Each structure stands twice: as C-alpha cells, then as structure tokens.
Amino acid sequence: MELNCVQFLENKTILVTGATGFLAKVFVEKILRVQPNVKKLYLLVRASNDEAAKKRYDVGLEINAFGALNILNFAKKCVRAQLLLHVSTAYVCGEKPGFLPENLIFLEDIRNEDGLRLDINFERELMKERLKELKEQDCSEEDITLAMKELGMERAKLHGWPNTYVFTKSMGEMLLGNHKENLPLVIIRPTMITSTFSEPFPGWIEGLRTVDSVIIAFGKGVLKCFLVDVNSVCDMIPVDMVANAMITAAATHAGGSKVHMVYHVGSSHQNPVTFGEIHEIAVRYFTKNPLRSRNGSLITVSKLRFISSMALFSFYMTLRYKLPLQVLILLKLIDIIYPWRKGDKYGDKNRKIELAMRLVELYEPYVLFKGIFDDRNTKSLCANQKEEESKNSEKMMFDFDPKVINWGDYLTTIHIPGLITHVLKR
C-alpha cells in the first residue's frame, strides 16, 4: 500500500469497465496525464448499435447487480489481482433521513415492511419470467420497456428504494460483499456528479446530468414551478474530484488484506449548498447572461414557484395548468374548423407540462432527500493524501476536498457556462 499515487500507477495493468462513461473518461484521462508509464489500460466499452442497446434496455439488474458480480469473478481469476474498485452511488441508502454513515450493505439485513428478506436470485427470476410473458404475448419493444420499468419500480419500492437504479446498485454492492473472499474491495459512492472543477480544464461535461436538466429548463424559460424543498441540501461533487478519490483509494488499499472499504464522495457534510441557494444563483446567472430562444430573442427568467410535497405539486399542476389546458383543447378543435387561427398554444403548454412532470418524477427522490452523507473515511483519505504530497513539496495533484469549492463561483463561472458550451451548443 502506498499514498504516492503517481508512483503507484507506474507499470500497473488496469481494467476499466464502462469506459465510455463520463466519470470513466475523466478517470482514464487523469491516469494517462499524470503517469504515461502505466503498463496497460484495458477499456471495456459497450456496443453502440441500436439493436445491442435494445438488448441492454430492460436488464438493469443484470448490469448493475450481476454485472458487478461477473467482474468480481473475473478479478478473482486474475494473477496477482491487487484490488477491485467498484463505483456505486451514495443513494444506495434509499430514502433514509439524517446522518448516513459509510456503512456496508449486507443482504441478510434487508427486509421489507412485511419482514420478508430480499432474495436477489428471486428478483432475477421474476424479471426473466415477466420478460418471457411479454414476448410470448408479442408485445412491442415499447410496451416491453414500459412494463419492465413498472415492474422494476414496483420491486424497488417494495424493498425500500425509490427507483430501480439505486435498487440494482444496492444489490450489486451486496453481491460483491458476499462473494469477495480475500480480494481487496473498495466501494466509491459519489453523490450527484457535476462538471470538472479544474482538470483537465474547468467546466467539461457530457450530457445533462442530475440537476442540470432543471437548471437548463429554467434558463430556457420553460420551467415555472418545481417540486423541491428549498432547505434540502443538494449534494453535488465535481467529476474530477471523484476520479482523484478513486485513484487515491486504489493506491491506499491495493494489495491490502481483508480490505472492504466504503467512501462517500460528496459535499453535504463538509460544504453543503441548498436547492434554494442554487436557485438564487441560477436566477442571478440567467438574469445577467440570458439564453436566446430559437428566434434569437433573449429569454427573461423569473423565480420558480417551489412546492415541497408530491401531493401538493400534483394538485397545483391540475389547477394551474391541466384544467386551463382543457380550454386549449377546445381551441385546438376550433383551429381545425377555422384554420386561419395561428399558433399552437395547446401544444406549447402541453410540452411544458410534460417536461415539468418528467423532471419531477425523475428527481423526486433527490429534491426531497433529507439525508447528509457522513464522509469521515473520505475526509481521512484526503487528509493523508494532502500530507503525503506536502512532504514531497508537490502541488495537490489528487485533491478531492469539497471545502475548496465556492458554490456561487463554481456554478456561475464554471458549471453553468460548461453546460452551455459543451451540451447546449453541440
């Protein structure tokens, strides 16, 4: 075990799965930039053709849970394997409130409200049987996808998780813990990953991630209200800090005995920022730097209306938008009869309502989340890394201390401009 990350990477052979992903790209770039003498990098990439994607679409359980187990079994067969580093998510905790420690998840501890234990193999067989039924019924690919999503959500909520992603990620951790044997295992649990803080340059990002969809929808003027508790902490962490934590953890634990460590990589404990504060920052940014509409006119933003429960949000949407929309349906019929009427107010309003509802359904578990992630393991890891680099009079090459982030500065000069440059203008 060693803390000098650059020396650790020299002459190492590393397998990276999911290598086309956002985090993996930053991870691989950092390795190659700081240590060109790494021995070999094997990058596992997934197929890009549509047919292969369809085969992947309804098998989240196979990818996040049994896929992780397959990698573990492969690693145990490797000669002189020093470590398996698994990237999970902090939200494997489900919807638990309060201070959330960096604890391992044990399969035998998971019971639903009826006292029944989680049986991962049963969940797998249930998924396979449902998929077989749908195919025997000659359902369309679209109907199969919808049915499998519904089944996944049903099973996730039965066992205490808000969606299938965190449910299957949790099962992945359980399987790894149960089958790791003597292989050193480190689990990295990042929170909501955002654009690069500094490396390879500030603000790089791929796609709209987590809260980014809400920020951009607000900037475009298409989002007027949203489900959120303004006092809840939005736990974000720049992607390059996650990559630095991964490399440091690998250097620290590779080759260790009986290693089974968890690291929360986030900001809610040491440097929290609330959704309300993010909203104020976004208002100031887009007021000073407005986006342009398709016709080139500047978009004026106004403060969002926030609603702090799903029941109230649904009620508000019905009164404020869905009932008036019925009037526009009538007007649309008049448009058909009297085609000289111009514009499509119904279509425009309906698209905005559908966008708001999609975003709310997607982010409900996070915008109402009441947990704070304990990161004492990560804090200690970062402190040890800083001490090691200061001994060698080196600048911080592997910093992942969230306290250095000024959220107002980061969002207005790095993150939102990065979204506009690398996502909106592509």
PDB file of N, CA and C in Angstrom, residues 147-198:
ATOM      1  N   ALA A 147     -43.385  -1.951 -19.420  1.00  0.00           N
ATOM      2  CA  ALA A 147     -43.783  -2.958 -18.436  1.00  0.00           C
ATOM      3  C   ALA A 147     -42.623  -3.328 -17.511  1.00  0.00           C
ATOM      4  N   MET A 148     -41.417  -3.448 -18.074  1.00  0.00           N
ATOM      5  CA  MET A 148     -40.268  -3.803 -17.258  1.00  0.00           C
ATOM      6  C   MET A 148     -39.890  -2.663 -16.310  1.00  0.00           C
ATOM      7  N   LYS A 149     -40.055  -1.413 -16.781  1.00  0.00           N
ATOM      8  CA  LYS A 149     -39.806  -0.266 -15.901  1.00  0.00           C
ATOM      9  C   LYS A 149     -40.768  -0.278 -14.724  1.00  0.00           C
ATOM     10  N   GLU A 150     -42.035  -0.543 -15.013  1.00  0.00           N
ATOM     11  CA  GLU A 150     -43.047  -0.571 -13.963  1.00  0.00           C
ATOM     12  C   GLU A 150     -42.774  -1.677 -12.955  1.00  0.00           C
ATOM     13  N   LEU A 151     -42.363  -2.852 -13.451  1.00  0.00           N
ATOM     14  CA  LEU A 151     -42.032  -3.956 -12.557  1.00  0.00           C
ATOM     15  C   LEU A 151     -40.838  -3.599 -11.682  1.00  0.00           C
ATOM     16  N   GLY A 152     -39.838  -2.982 -12.296  1.00  0.00           N
ATOM     17  CA  GLY A 152     -38.647  -2.585 -11.546  1.00  0.00           C
ATOM     18  C   GLY A 152     -38.975  -1.600 -10.439  1.00  0.00           C
ATOM     19  N   MET A 153     -39.806  -0.591 -10.746  1.00  0.00           N
ATOM     20  CA  MET A 153     -40.196   0.392  -9.744  1.00  0.00           C
ATOM     21  C   MET A 153     -41.001  -0.254  -8.618  1.00  0.00           C
ATOM     22  N   GLU A 154     -41.872  -1.159  -8.994  1.00  0.00           N
ATOM     23  CA  GLU A 154     -42.694  -1.865  -8.003  1.00  0.00           C
ATOM     24  C   GLU A 154     -41.818  -2.650  -7.032  1.00  0.00           C
ATOM     25  N   ARG A 155     -40.850  -3.394  -7.567  1.00  0.00           N
ATOM     26  CA  ARG A 155     -39.977  -4.201  -6.718  1.00  0.00           C
ATOM     27  C   ARG A 155     -39.048  -3.325  -5.880  1.00  0.00           C
ATOM     28  N   ALA A 156     -38.555  -2.234  -6.476  1.00  0.00           N
ATOM     29  CA  ALA A 156     -37.675  -1.335  -5.730  1.00  0.00           C
ATOM     30  C   ALA A 156     -38.401  -0.738  -4.529  1.00  0.00           C
ATOM     31  N   LYS A 157     -39.606  -0.230  -4.747  1.00  0.00           N
ATOM     32  CA  LYS A 157     -40.346   0.404  -3.654  1.00  0.00           C
ATOM     33  C   LYS A 157     -40.794  -0.605  -2.606  1.00  0.00           C
ATOM     34  N   LEU A 158     -41.048  -1.838  -3.032  1.00  0.00           N
ATOM     35  CA  LEU A 158     -41.410  -2.889  -2.083  1.00  0.00           C
ATOM     36  C   LEU A 158     -40.309  -3.096  -1.056  1.00  0.00           C
ATOM     37  N   HIS A 159     -39.063  -3.003  -1.498  1.00  0.00           N
ATOM     38  CA  HIS A 159     -37.924  -3.258  -0.617  1.00  0.00           C
ATOM     39  C   HIS A 159     -37.300  -1.989  -0.040  1.00  0.00           C
ATOM     40  N   GLY A 160     -37.912  -0.818  -0.321  1.00  0.00           N
ATOM     41  CA  GLY A 160     -37.454   0.400   0.343  1.00  0.00           C
ATOM     42  C   GLY A 160     -36.548   1.312  -0.447  1.00  0.00           C
ATOM     43  N   TRP A 161     -36.459   1.126  -1.761  1.00  0.00           N
ATOM     44  CA  TRP A 161     -35.663   2.017  -2.602  1.00  0.00           C
ATOM     45  C   TRP A 161     -36.579   2.812  -3.533  1.00  0.00           C
ATOM     46  N   PRO A 162     -36.205   4.043  -3.885  1.00  0.00           N
ATOM     47  CA  PRO A 162     -37.108   4.903  -4.664  1.00  0.00           C
ATOM     48  C   PRO A 162     -37.166   4.596  -6.148  1.00  0.00           C
ATOM     49  N   ASN A 163     -36.147   3.930  -6.698  1.00  0.00           N
ATOM     50  CA  ASN A 163     -36.161   3.620  -8.131  1.00  0.00           C
ATOM     51  C   ASN A 163     -35.273   2.412  -8.415  1.00  0.00           C
ATOM     52  N   THR A 164     -35.363   1.933  -9.642  1.00  0.00           N
ATOM     53  CA  THR A 164     -34.648   0.698  -9.990  1.00  0.00           C
ATOM     54  C   THR A 164     -33.140   0.891 -10.044  1.00  0.00           C
ATOM     55  N   TYR A 165     -32.687   2.101 -10.371  1.00  0.00           N
ATOM     56  CA  TYR A 165     -31.245   2.335 -10.472  1.00  0.00           C
ATOM     57  C   TYR A 165     -30.567   2.106  -9.124  1.00  0.00           C
ATOM     58  N   VAL A 166     -31.039   2.773  -8.074  1.00  0.00           N
ATOM     59  CA  VAL A 166     -30.385   2.632  -6.772  1.00  0.00           C
ATOM     60  C   VAL A 166     -30.665   1.255  -6.167  1.00  0.00           C
ATOM     61  N   PHE A 167     -31.802   0.664  -6.513  1.00  0.00           N
ATOM     62  CA  PHE A 167     -32.124  -0.697  -6.050  1.00  0.00           C
ATOM     63  C   PHE A 167     -31.120  -1.698  -6.603  1.00  0.00           C
ATOM     64  N   THR A 168     -30.884  -1.652  -7.905  1.00  0.00           N
ATOM     65  CA  THR A 168     -29.946  -2.604  -8.512  1.00  0.00           C
ATOM     66  C   THR A 168     -28.502  -2.305  -8.127  1.00  0.00           C
ATOM     67  N   LYS A 169     -28.169  -1.037  -7.939  1.00  0.00           N
ATOM     68  CA  LYS A 169     -26.827  -0.688  -7.460  1.00  0.00           C
ATOM     69  C   LYS A 169     -26.594  -1.255  -6.057  1.00  0.00           C
ATOM     70  N   SER A 170     -27.633  -1.189  -5.226  1.00  0.00           N
ATOM     71  CA  SER A 170     -27.538  -1.747  -3.876  1.00  0.00           C
ATOM     72  C   SER A 170     -27.295  -3.247  -3.926  1.00  0.00           C
ATOM     73  N   MET A 171     -28.034  -3.930  -4.798  1.00  0.00           N
ATOM     74  CA  MET A 171     -27.851  -5.371  -4.931  1.00  0.00           C
ATOM     75  C   MET A 171     -26.450  -5.704  -5.434  1.00  0.00           C
ATOM     76  N   GLY A 172     -25.909  -4.858  -6.296  1.00  0.00           N
ATOM     77  CA  GLY A 172     -24.538  -5.048  -6.759  1.00  0.00           C
ATOM     78  C   GLY A 172     -23.552  -5.022  -5.607  1.00  0.00           C
ATOM     79  N   GLU A 173     -23.716  -4.058  -4.697  1.00  0.00           N
ATOM     80  CA  GLU A 173     -22.840  -3.980  -3.523  1.00  0.00           C
ATOM     81  C   GLU A 173     -22.976  -5.226  -2.642  1.00  0.00           C
ATOM     82  N   MET A 174     -24.219  -5.678  -2.465  1.00  0.00           N
ATOM     83  CA  MET A 174     -24.451  -6.863  -1.629  1.00  0.00           C
ATOM     84  C   MET A 174     -23.773  -8.095  -2.208  1.00  0.00           C
ATOM     85  N   LEU A 175     -23.906  -8.287  -3.507  1.00  0.00           N
ATOM     86  CA  LEU A 175     -23.294  -9.448  -4.152  1.00  0.00           C
ATOM     87  C   LEU A 175     -21.778  -9.401  -4.048  1.00  0.00           C
ATOM     88  N   LEU A 176     -21.204  -8.220  -4.230  1.00  0.00           N
ATOM     89  CA  LEU A 176     -19.748  -8.091  -4.121  1.00  0.00           C
ATOM     90  C   LEU A 176     -19.281  -8.423  -2.716  1.00  0.00           C
ATOM     91  N   GLY A 177     -19.999  -7.902  -1.721  1.00  0.00           N
ATOM     92  CA  GLY A 177     -19.625  -8.171  -0.333  1.00  0.00           C
ATOM     93  C   GLY A 177     -19.716  -9.636   0.032  1.00  0.00           C
ATOM     94  N   ASN A 178     -20.719 -10.311  -0.490  1.00  0.00           N
ATOM     95  CA  ASN A 178     -20.930 -11.734  -0.159  1.00  0.00           C
ATOM     96  C   ASN A 178     -19.949 -12.664  -0.849  1.00  0.00           C
ATOM     97  N   HIS A 179     -19.385 -12.234  -1.979  1.00  0.00           N
ATOM     98  CA  HIS A 179     -18.567 -13.140  -2.793  1.00  0.00           C
ATOM     99  C   HIS A 179     -17.111 -12.681  -2.957  1.00  0.00           C
ATOM    100  N   LYS A 180     -16.697 -11.621  -2.278  1.00  0.00           N
ATOM    101  CA  LYS A 180     -15.356 -11.072  -2.498  1.00  0.00           C
ATOM    102  C   LYS A 180     -14.233 -12.001  -2.033  1.00  0.00           C
ATOM    103  N   GLU A 181     -14.502 -12.840  -1.014  1.00  0.00           N
ATOM    104  CA  GLU A 181     -13.478 -13.696  -0.424  1.00  0.00           C
ATOM    105  C   GLU A 181     -12.288 -12.845   0.041  1.00  0.00           C
ATOM    106  N   ASN A 182     -11.090 -13.111  -0.450  1.00  0.00           N
ATOM    107  CA  ASN A 182      -9.912 -12.380   0.038  1.00  0.00           C
ATOM    108  C   ASN A 182      -9.499 -11.213  -0.850  1.00  0.00           C
ATOM    109  N   LEU A 183     -10.263 -10.956  -1.912  1.00  0.00           N
ATOM    110  CA  LEU A 183      -9.891  -9.865  -2.816  1.00  0.00           C
ATOM    111  C   LEU A 183     -10.183  -8.514  -2.153  1.00  0.00           C
ATOM    112  N   PRO A 184      -9.185  -7.613  -2.092  1.00  0.00           N
ATOM    113  CA  PRO A 184      -9.437  -6.275  -1.551  1.00  0.00           C
ATOM    114  C   PRO A 184     -10.524  -5.568  -2.360  1.00  0.00           C
ATOM    115  N   LEU A 185     -11.510  -5.007  -1.667  1.00  0.00           N
ATOM    116  CA  LEU A 185     -12.649  -4.366  -2.322  1.00  0.00           C
ATOM    117  C   LEU A 185     -12.861  -2.965  -1.759  1.00  0.00           C
ATOM    118  N   VAL A 186     -12.872  -1.986  -2.643  1.00  0.00           N
ATOM    119  CA  VAL A 186     -13.171  -0.600  -2.267  1.00  0.00           C
ATOM    120  C   VAL A 186     -14.416  -0.154  -3.035  1.00  0.00           C
ATOM    121  N   ILE A 187     -15.371   0.404  -2.312  1.00  0.00           N
ATOM    122  CA  ILE A 187     -16.600   0.903  -2.930  1.00  0.00           C
ATOM    123  C   ILE A 187     -16.616   2.423  -2.835  1.00  0.00           C
ATOM    124  N   ILE A 188     -16.662   3.062  -3.980  1.00  0.00           N
ATOM    125  CA  ILE A 188     -16.758   4.519  -4.058  1.00  0.00           C
ATOM    126  C   ILE A 188     -18.221   4.881  -4.284  1.00  0.00           C
ATOM    127  N   ARG A 189     -18.780   5.700  -3.388  1.00  0.00           N
ATOM    128  CA  ARG A 189     -20.169   6.127  -3.523  1.00  0.00           C
ATOM    129  C   ARG A 189     -20.239   7.637  -3.749  1.00  0.00           C
ATOM    130  N   PRO A 190     -20.194   8.076  -4.999  1.00  0.00           N
ATOM    131  CA  PRO A 190     -20.344   9.505  -5.257  1.00  0.00           C
ATOM    132  C   PRO A 190     -21.796   9.936  -5.116  1.00  0.00           C
ATOM    133  N   THR A 191     -21.992  11.214  -4.861  1.00  0.00           N
ATOM    134  CA  THR A 191     -23.337  11.785  -4.866  1.00  0.00           C
ATOM    135  C   THR A 191     -23.649  12.228  -6.296  1.00  0.00           C
ATOM    136  N   MET A 192     -24.281  13.372  -6.480  1.00  0.00           N
ATOM    137  CA  MET A 192     -24.612  13.835  -7.842  1.00  0.00           C
ATOM    138  C   MET A 192     -23.367  14.437  -8.495  1.00  0.00           C
ATOM    139  N   ILE A 193     -22.907  13.808  -9.565  1.00  0.00           N
ATOM    140  CA  ILE A 193     -21.657  14.198 -10.218  1.00  0.00           C
ATOM    141  C   ILE A 193     -21.904  15.345 -11.191  1.00  0.00           C
ATOM    142  N   THR A 194     -21.048  16.368 -11.087  1.00  0.00           N
ATOM    143  CA  THR A 194     -21.177  17.552 -11.938  1.00  0.00           C
ATOM    144  C   THR A 194     -19.913  17.749 -12.776  1.00  0.00           C
ATOM    145  N   SER A 195     -19.839  18.857 -13.484  1.00  0.00           N
ATOM    146  CA  SER A 195     -18.729  19.129 -14.402  1.00  0.00           C
ATOM    147  C   SER A 195     -17.400  19.251 -13.666  1.00  0.00           C
ATOM    148  N   THR A 196     -16.312  19.179 -14.404  1.00  0.00           N
ATOM    149  CA  THR A 196     -14.977  19.240 -13.815  1.00  0.00           C
ATOM    150  C   THR A 196     -14.756  20.561 -13.076  1.00  0.00           C
ATOM    151  N   PHE A 197     -14.090  20.448 -11.940  1.00  0.00           N
ATOM    152  CA  PHE A 197     -13.743  21.639 -11.154  1.00  0.00           C
ATOM    153  C   PHE A 197     -12.506  22.322 -11.718  1.00  0.00           C
ATOM    154  N   SER A 198     -11.523  21.487 -12.102  1.00  0.00           N
ATOM    155  CA  SER A 198     -10.280  22.088 -12.622  1.00  0.00           C
ATOM    156  C   SER A 198      -9.596  21.265 -13.704  1.00  0.00           C
TER     157      SER A 198
END
